[in-house]
CSV table of C-alpha atoms in Angstrom, one decimal:
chain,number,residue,atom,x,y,z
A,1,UNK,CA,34.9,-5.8,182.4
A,2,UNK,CA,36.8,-7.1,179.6
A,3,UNK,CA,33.9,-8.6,176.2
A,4,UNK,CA,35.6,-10.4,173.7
A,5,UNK,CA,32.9,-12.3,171.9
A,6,UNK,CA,30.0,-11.1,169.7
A,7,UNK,CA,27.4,-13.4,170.7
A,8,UNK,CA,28.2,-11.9,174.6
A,9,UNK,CA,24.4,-10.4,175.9
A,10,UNK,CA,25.7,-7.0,176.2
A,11,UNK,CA,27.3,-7.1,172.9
A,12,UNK,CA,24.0,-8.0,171.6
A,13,UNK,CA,21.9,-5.4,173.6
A,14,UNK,CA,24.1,-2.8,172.0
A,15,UNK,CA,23.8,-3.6,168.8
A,16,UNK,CA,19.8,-3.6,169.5
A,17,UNK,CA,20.1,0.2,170.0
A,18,UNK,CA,20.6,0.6,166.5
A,19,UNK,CA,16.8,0.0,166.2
A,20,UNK,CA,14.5,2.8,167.2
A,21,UNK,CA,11.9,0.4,168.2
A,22,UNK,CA,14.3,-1.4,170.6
A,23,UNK,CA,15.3,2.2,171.9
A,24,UNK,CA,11.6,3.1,172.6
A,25,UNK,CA,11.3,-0.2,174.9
A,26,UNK,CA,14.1,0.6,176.8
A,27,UNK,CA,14.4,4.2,176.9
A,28,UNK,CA,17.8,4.4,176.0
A,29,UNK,CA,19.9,5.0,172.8
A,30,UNK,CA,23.6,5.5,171.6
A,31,UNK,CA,26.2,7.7,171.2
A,32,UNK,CA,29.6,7.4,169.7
A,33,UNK,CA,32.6,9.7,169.9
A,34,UNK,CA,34.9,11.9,172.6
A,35,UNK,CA,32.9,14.5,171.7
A,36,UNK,CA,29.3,13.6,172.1
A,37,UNK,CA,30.0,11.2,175.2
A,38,UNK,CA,31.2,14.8,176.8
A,39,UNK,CA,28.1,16.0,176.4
A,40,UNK,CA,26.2,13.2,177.9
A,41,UNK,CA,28.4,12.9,180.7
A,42,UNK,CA,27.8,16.9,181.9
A,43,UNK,CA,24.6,16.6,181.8
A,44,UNK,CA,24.3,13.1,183.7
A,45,UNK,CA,23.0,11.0,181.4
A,46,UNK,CA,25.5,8.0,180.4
A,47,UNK,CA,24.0,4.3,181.9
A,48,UNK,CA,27.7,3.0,180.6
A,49,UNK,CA,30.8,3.8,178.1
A,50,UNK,CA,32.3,1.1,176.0
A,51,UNK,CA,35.8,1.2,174.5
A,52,UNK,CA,38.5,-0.2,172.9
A,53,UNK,CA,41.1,1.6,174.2
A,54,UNK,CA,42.5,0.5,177.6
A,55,UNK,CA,43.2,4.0,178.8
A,56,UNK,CA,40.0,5.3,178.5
A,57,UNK,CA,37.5,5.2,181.9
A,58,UNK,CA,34.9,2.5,180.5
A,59,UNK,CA,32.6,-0.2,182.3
A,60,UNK,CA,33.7,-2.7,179.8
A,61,UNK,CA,36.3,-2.8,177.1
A,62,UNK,CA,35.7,-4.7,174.0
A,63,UNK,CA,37.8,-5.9,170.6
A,64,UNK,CA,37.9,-3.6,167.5
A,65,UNK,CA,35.7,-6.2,166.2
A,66,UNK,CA,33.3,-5.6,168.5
A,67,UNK,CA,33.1,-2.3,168.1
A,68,UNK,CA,32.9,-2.4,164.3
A,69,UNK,CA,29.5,-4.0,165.3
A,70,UNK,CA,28.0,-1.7,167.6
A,71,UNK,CA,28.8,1.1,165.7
A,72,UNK,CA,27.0,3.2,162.8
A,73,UNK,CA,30.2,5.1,161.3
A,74,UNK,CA,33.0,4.1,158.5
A,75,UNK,CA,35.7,5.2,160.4
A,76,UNK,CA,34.8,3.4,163.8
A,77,UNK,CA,35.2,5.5,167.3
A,78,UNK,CA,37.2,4.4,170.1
A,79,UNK,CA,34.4,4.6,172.6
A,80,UNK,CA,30.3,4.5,172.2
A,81,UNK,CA,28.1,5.3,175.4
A,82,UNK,CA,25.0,4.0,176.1
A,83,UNK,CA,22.9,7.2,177.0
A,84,UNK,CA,19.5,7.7,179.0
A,85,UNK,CA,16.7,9.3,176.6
A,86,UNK,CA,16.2,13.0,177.6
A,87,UNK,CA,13.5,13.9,179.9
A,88,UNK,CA,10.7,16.0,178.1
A,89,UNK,CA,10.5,18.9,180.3
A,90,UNK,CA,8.1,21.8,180.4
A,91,UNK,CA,7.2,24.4,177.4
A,92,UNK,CA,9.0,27.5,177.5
A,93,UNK,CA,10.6,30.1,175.2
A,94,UNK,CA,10.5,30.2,171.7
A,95,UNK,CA,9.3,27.5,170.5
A,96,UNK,CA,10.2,25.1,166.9
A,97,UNK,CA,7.1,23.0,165.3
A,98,UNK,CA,8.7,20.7,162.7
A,99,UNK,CA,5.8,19.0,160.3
A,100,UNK,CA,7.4,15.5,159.6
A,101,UNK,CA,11.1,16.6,159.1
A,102,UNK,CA,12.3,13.3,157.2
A,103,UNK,CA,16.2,13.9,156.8
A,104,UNK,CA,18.2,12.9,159.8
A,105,UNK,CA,21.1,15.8,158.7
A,106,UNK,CA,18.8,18.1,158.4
A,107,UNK,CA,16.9,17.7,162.0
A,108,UNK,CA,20.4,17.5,163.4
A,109,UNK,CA,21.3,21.0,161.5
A,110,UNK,CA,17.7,22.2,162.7
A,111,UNK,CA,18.4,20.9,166.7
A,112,UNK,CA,22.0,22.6,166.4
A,113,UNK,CA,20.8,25.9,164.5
A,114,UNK,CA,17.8,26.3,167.2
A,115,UNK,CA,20.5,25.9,170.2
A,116,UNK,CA,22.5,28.7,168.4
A,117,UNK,CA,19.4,30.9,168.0
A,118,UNK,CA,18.3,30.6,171.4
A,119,UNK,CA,14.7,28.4,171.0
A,120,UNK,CA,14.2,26.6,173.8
A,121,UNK,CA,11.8,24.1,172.8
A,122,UNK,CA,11.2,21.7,169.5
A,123,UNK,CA,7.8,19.9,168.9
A,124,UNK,CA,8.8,16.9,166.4
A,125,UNK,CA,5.5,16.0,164.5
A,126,UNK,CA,4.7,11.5,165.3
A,127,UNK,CA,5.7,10.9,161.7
A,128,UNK,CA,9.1,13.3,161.8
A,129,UNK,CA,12.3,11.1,161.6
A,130,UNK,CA,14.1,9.9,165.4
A,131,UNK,CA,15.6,12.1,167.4
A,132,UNK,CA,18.1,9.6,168.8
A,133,UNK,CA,19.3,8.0,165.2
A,134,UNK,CA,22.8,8.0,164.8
A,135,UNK,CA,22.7,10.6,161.8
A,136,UNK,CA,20.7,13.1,163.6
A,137,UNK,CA,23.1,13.0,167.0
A,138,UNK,CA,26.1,13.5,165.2
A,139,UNK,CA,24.9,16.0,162.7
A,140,UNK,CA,23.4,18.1,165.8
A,141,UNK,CA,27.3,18.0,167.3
A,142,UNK,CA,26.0,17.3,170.7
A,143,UNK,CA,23.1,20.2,170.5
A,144,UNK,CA,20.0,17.6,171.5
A,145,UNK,CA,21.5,17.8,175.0
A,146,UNK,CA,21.1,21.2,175.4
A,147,UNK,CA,17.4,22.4,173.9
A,148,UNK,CA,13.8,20.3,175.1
A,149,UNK,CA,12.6,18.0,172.4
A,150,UNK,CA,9.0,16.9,172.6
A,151,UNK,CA,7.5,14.3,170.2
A,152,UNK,CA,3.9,14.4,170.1
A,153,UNK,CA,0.5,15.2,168.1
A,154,UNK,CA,1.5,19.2,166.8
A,155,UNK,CA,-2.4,19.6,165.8
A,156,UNK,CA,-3.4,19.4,169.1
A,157,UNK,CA,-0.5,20.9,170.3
A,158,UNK,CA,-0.9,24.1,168.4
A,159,UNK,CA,-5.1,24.4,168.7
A,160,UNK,CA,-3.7,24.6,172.5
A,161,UNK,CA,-1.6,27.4,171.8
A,162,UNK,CA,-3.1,29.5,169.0
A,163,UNK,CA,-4.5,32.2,171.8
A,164,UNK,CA,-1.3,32.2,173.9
A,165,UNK,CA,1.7,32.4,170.4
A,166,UNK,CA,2.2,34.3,167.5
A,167,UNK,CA,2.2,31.6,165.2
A,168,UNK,CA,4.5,31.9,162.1
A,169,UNK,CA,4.3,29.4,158.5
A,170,UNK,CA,5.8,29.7,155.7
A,171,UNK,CA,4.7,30.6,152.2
A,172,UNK,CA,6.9,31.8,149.4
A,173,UNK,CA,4.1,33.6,147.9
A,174,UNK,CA,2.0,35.1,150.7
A,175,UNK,CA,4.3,35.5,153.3
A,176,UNK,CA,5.2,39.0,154.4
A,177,UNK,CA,8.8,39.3,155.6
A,178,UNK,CA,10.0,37.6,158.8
A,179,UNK,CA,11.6,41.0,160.1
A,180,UNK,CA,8.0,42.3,161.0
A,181,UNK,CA,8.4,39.9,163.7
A,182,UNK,CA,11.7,39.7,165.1
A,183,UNK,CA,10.9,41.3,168.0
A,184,UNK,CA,8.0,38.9,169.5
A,185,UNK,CA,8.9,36.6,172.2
A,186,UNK,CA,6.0,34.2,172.2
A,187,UNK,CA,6.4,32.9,168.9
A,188,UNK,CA,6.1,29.2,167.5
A,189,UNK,CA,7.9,28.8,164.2
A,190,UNK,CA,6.1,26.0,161.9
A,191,UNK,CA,9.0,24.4,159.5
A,192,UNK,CA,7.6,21.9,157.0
A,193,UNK,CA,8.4,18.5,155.4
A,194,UNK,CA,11.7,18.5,152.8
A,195,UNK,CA,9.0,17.1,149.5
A,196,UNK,CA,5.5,18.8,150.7
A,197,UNK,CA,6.4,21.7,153.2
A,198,UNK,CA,3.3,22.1,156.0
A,199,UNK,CA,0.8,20.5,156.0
A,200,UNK,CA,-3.0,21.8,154.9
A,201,UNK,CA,-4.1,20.9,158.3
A,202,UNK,CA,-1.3,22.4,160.6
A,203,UNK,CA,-1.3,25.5,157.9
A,204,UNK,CA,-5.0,26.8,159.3
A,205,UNK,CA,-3.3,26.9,162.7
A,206,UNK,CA,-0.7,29.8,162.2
A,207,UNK,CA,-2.1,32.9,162.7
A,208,UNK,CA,0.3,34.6,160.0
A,209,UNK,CA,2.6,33.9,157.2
A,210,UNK,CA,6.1,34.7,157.0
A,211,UNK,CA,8.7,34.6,153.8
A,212,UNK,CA,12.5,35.3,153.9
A,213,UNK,CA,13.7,38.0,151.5
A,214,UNK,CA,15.1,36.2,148.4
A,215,UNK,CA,15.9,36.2,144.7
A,216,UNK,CA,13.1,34.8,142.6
A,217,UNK,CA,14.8,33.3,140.0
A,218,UNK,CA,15.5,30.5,143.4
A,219,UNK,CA,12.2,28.6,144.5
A,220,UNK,CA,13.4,27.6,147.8
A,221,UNK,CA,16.1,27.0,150.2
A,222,UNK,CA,17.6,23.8,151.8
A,223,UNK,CA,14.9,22.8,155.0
A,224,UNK,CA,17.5,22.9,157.4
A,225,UNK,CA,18.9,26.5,155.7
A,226,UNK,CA,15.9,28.1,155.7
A,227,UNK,CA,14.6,26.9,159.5
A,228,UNK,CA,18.1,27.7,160.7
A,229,UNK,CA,17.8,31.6,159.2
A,230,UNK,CA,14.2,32.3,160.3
A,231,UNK,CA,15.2,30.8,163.4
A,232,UNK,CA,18.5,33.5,163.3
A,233,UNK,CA,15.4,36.5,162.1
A,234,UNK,CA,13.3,35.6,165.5
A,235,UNK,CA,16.1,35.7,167.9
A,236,UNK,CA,16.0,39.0,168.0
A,237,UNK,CA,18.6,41.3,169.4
A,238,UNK,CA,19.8,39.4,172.3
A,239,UNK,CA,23.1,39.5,171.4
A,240,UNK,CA,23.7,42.8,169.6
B,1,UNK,CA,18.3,4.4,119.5
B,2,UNK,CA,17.6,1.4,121.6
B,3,UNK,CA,20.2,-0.3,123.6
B,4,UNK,CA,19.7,-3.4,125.2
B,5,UNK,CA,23.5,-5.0,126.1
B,6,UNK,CA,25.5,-3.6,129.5
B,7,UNK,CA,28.4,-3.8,127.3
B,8,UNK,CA,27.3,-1.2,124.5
B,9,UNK,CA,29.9,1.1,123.8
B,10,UNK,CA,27.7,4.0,125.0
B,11,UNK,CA,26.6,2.6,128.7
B,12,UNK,CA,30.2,2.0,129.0
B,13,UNK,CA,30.9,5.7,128.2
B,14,UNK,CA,28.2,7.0,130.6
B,15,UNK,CA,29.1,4.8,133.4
B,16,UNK,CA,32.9,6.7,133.3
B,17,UNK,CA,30.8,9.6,134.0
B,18,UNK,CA,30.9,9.0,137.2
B,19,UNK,CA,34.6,9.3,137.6
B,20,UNK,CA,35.7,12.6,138.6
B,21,UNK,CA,38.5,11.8,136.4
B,22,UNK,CA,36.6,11.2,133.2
B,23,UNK,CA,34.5,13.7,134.0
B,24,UNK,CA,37.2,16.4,133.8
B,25,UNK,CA,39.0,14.9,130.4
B,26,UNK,CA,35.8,15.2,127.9
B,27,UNK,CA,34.0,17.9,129.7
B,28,UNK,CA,30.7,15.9,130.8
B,29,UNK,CA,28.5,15.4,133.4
B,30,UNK,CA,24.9,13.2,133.9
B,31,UNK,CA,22.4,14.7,135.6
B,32,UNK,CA,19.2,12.9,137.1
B,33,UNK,CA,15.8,13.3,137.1
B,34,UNK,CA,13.3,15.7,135.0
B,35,UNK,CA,13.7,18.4,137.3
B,36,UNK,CA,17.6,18.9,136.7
B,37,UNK,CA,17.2,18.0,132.5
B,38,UNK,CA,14.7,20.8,132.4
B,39,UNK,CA,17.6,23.2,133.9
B,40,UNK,CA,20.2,21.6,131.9
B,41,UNK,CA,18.0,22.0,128.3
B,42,UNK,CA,17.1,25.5,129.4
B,43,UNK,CA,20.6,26.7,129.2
B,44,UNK,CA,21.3,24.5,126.0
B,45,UNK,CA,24.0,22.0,127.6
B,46,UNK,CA,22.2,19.0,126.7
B,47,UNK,CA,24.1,16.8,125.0
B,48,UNK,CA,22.0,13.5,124.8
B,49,UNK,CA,19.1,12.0,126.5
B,50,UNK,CA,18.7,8.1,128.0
B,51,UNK,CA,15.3,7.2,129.3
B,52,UNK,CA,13.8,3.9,130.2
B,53,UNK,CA,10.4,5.3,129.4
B,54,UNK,CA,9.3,5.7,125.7
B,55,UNK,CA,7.1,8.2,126.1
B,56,UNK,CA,9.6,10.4,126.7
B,57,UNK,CA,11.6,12.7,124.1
B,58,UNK,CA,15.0,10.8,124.1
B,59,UNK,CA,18.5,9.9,122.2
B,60,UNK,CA,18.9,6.5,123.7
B,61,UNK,CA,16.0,4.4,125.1
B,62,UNK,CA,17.4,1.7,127.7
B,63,UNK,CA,16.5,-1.1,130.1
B,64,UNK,CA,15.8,-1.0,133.6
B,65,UNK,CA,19.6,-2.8,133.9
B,66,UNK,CA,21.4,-0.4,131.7
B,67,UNK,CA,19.9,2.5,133.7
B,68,UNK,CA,20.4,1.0,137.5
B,69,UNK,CA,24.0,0.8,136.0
B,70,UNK,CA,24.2,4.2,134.9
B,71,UNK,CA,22.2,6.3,138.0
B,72,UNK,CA,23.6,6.8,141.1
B,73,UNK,CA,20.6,7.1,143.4
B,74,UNK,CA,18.9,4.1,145.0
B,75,UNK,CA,15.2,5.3,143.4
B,76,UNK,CA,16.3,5.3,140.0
B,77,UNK,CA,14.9,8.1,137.8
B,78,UNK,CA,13.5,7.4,134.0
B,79,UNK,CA,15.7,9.6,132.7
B,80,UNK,CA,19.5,11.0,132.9
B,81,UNK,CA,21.1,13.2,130.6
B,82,UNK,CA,24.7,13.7,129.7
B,83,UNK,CA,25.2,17.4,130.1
B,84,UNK,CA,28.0,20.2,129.2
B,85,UNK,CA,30.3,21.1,131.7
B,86,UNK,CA,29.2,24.9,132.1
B,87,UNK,CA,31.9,27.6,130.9
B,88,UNK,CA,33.7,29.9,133.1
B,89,UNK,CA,32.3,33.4,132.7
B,90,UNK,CA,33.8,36.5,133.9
B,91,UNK,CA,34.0,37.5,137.9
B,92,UNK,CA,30.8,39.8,138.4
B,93,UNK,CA,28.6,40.7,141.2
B,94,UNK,CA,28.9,39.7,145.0
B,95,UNK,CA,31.5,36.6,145.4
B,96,UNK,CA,31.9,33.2,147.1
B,97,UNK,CA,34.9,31.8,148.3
B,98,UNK,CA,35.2,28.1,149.0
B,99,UNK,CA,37.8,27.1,151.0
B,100,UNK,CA,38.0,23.4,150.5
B,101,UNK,CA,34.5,22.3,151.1
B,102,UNK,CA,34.8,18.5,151.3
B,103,UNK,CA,31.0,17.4,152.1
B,104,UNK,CA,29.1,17.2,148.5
B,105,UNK,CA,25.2,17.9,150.4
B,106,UNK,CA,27.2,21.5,151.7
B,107,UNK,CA,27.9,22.4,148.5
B,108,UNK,CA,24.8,21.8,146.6
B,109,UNK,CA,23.4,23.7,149.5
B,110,UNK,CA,25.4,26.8,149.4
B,111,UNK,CA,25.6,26.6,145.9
B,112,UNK,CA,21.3,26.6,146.6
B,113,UNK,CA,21.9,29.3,149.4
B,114,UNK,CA,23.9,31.7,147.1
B,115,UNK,CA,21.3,31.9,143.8
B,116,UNK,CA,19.2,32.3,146.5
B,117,UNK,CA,20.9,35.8,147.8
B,118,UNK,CA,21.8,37.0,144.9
B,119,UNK,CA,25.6,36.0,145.0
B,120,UNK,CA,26.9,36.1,141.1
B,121,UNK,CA,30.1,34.5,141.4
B,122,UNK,CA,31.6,31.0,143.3
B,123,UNK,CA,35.2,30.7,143.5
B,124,UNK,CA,36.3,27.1,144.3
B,125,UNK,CA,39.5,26.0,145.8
B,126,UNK,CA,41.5,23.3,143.9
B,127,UNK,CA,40.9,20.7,146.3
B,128,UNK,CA,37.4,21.3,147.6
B,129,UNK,CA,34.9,18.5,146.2
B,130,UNK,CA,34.0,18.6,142.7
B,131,UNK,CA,30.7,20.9,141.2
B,132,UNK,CA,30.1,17.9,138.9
B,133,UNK,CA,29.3,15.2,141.5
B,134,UNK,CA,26.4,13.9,141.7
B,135,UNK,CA,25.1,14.8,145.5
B,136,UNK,CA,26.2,18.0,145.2
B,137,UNK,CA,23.8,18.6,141.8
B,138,UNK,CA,20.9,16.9,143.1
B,139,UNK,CA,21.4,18.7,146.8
B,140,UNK,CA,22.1,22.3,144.7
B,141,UNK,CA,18.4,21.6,143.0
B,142,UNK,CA,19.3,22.3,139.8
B,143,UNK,CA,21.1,25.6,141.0
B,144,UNK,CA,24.4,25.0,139.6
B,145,UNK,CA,23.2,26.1,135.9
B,146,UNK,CA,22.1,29.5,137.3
B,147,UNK,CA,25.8,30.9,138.8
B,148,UNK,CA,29.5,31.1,137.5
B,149,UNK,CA,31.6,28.3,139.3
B,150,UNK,CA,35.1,28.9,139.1
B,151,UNK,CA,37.8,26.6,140.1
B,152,UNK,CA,41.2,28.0,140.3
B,153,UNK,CA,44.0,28.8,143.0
B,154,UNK,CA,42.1,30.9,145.5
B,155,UNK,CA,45.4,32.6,147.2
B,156,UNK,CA,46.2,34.0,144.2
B,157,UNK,CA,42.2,35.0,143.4
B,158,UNK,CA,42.6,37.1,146.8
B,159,UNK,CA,46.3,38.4,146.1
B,160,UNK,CA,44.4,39.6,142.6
B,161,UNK,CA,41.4,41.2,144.6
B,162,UNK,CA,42.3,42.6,147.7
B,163,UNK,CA,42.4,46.0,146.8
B,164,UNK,CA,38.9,46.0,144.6
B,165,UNK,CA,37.5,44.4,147.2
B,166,UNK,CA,36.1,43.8,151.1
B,167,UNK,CA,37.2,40.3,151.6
B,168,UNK,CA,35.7,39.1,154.5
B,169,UNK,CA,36.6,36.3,156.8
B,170,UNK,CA,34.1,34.1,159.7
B,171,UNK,CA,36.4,34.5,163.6
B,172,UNK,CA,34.0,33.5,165.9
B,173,UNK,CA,36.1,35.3,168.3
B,174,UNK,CA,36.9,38.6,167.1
B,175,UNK,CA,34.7,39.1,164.6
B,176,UNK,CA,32.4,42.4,163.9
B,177,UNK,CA,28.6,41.8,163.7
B,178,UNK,CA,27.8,40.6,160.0
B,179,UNK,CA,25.5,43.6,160.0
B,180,UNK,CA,28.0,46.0,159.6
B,181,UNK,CA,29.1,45.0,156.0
B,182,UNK,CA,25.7,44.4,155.1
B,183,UNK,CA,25.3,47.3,152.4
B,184,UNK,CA,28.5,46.5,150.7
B,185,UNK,CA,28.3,45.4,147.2
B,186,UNK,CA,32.3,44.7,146.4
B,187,UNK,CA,32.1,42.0,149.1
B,188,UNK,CA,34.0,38.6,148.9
B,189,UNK,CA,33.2,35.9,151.4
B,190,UNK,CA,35.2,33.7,152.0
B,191,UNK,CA,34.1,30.0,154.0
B,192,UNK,CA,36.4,27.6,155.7
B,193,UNK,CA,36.6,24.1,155.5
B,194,UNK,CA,33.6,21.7,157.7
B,195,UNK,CA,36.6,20.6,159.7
B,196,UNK,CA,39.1,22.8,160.0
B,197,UNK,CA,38.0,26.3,159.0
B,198,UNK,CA,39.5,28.8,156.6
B,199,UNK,CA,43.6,28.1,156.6
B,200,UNK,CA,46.0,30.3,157.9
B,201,UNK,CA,47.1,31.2,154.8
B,202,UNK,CA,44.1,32.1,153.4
B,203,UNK,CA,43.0,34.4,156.2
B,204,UNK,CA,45.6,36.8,155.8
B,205,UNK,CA,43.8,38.0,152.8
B,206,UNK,CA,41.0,39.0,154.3
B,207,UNK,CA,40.6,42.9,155.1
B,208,UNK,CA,37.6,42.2,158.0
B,209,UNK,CA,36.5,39.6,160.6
B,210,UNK,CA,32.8,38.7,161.1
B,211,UNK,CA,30.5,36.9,162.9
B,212,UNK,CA,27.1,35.9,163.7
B,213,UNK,CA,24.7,36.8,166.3
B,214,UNK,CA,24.5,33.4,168.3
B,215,UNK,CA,24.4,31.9,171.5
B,216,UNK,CA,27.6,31.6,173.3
B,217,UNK,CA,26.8,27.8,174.3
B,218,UNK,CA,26.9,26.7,170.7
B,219,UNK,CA,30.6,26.2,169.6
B,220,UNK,CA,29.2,26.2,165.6
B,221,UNK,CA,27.5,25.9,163.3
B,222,UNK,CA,26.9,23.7,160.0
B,223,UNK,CA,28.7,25.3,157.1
B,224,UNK,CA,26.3,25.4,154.9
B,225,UNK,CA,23.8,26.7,157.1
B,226,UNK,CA,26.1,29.5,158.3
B,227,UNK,CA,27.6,30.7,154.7
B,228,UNK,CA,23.9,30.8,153.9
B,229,UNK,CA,23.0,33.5,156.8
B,230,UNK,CA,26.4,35.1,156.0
B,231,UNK,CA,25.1,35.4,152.4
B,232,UNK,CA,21.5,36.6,153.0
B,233,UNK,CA,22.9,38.9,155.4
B,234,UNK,CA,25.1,40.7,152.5
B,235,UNK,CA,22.1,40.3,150.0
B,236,UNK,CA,21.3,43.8,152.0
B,237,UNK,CA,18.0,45.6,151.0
B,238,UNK,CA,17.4,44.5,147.3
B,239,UNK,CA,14.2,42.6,147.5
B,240,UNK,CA,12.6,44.6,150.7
């Protein structure tokens, strides 16, 4: 189906995905890109694909106009698709607790980092930032597809689990070093806030504290840099 | 000094600060915010101080206008100070090289990332984006006044090197486990480009390939995230 005017319904649904509100109601969200639509498409999950480009397999084709509109980059994709949330499936593996993660490029780095370190779940905190905004999909390069991603209360969540996980915080001073525990399978990694780090509350929760060996002279890492090499600590020696 | 006119001689001065350009022809930089002045006055580069708040110790006091003029963040700070561009100091210690990093958040963060694990030295390629913009200060957290930044013509930096040193180069194919190297202490490593990786060119230069333990179904990952595990790797035993 051929769209040429901005005011058309679907033109305007689209563009309503931008909001996360309007993507809670409906359950749906956007991608944009060769790349990511890939992704979606393998595991099933595109309602429909917009383009501009007539040889492309779309469900409707629009104007560069158009497009400029239902997208969130500068330099504008050919094709967005409109995606079906992911399912939140069951707990399992190592698990990520993120405390109100803020910076969309830095979830994305975190959801790509966790893929490469083989954790199979992430717990996102009510107040962290959207999974499904623009900035966090691309930034994860297609990553959200492949890891479970479970928004919900992480105090209640963890008082659940405090007898069945080893459960590892941060603190610069405290902590011992992560290697004394990169051999334990059932482990939850707590990563805090960019500004505040963890929480007080979600802090008495972890049964020990961790700290990655590093200068002093440096008081802390990037959020996303230091989640991403604990992460690398805890996966153990899979791959060696 | 109180200056009250957009036009003053000296607003005009600091707003060319933000030009690359200018930047480069009188030797200046601002920087934002107390956090970064305290760095900046620590190592004596200070040159002047602008605040819109008279409590503070400052050259120039300002309006709100003058300063929304002169910052570039969206949450203006009270302060900025124009700042000494640091000097070149000799090659020491473990080294960096940055082949073209174009994203200004990656190199505050490896720039972050390297202090961090003990790295001495940054070698930056001529057209990789520049130290003395202002994301990559603020995202390097004031890190940038505690490491030698070179900029200069990395191909012949390696012809120079490559018998002093173990150059090595990220192949996500053939590489060796990062592990291996990781009690070396003449170690150059050497990170590619977000896009594009490290250049042909450039690779030949390089003595070893290395890689990372990761999951086979993750094609990457970011750059700054993985020169940072590179670099904590080859930090080897120092602060057990």
């Amino acid at each position: 189906m051929k769209i040429e005017s901005l005011t058309n319904k679907h033109v305007k649904e689209w563009v309503k995905l931008k909001n996360k509100k309007y993507r809670d109601e409906v359950g749906l969200f956007l991608v944009e890109g060769d790349h990511l639509i890939n992704e979606a498409l393998k595991k099933g999950l595109i309602k429909e694909i917009i383009s501009t480009d007539n040889q492309v397999k779309a469900d409707y084709y629009v104007t560069d106009e158009i497009m400029k509109k239902i997208s969130n980059q500068v330099s504008i994709s050919s094709s967005v698709a409109v995606v079906k949330k992911l399912e939140e499936k069951e707990i399992s593996g190592k698990i990520l607790v993120l405390d109100d993660i803020q910076d969309p490029g830095n979830l994305g780095t975190i959801i790509r980092s966790a893929v490469a370190f083989n954790f199979s779940t992430i717990i996102l905190s009510n107040n962290s930032v959207d999974v499904y905004n623009d900035k966090v999909i691309r930034s994860s390069e297609g990553m959200i597809f492949h890891i479970n991603i479970i928004r919900k209360n992480i105090i209640e969540f963890l008082k659940e689990m405090k007898d069945k996980y080893l459960i590892l915080v941060t603190d610069v001073v405290d902590g011992e070093n992560i290697k004394k525990y990169n051999k334990t399978d059932n482990v939850i990694l707590i990563i805090g806030n960019e500004g505040n780090g963890v929480s007080n509350e979600v802090k008495t929760y972890a049964n020990h504290k961790i700290k990655l060996n590093m200068n002093k002279s440096c008081e802390s890492l990037n959020a996303g840099v230091a989640a991403s090499i604990l992460m690398y600590e805890l996966q153990g020696d899979m791959y060696e």
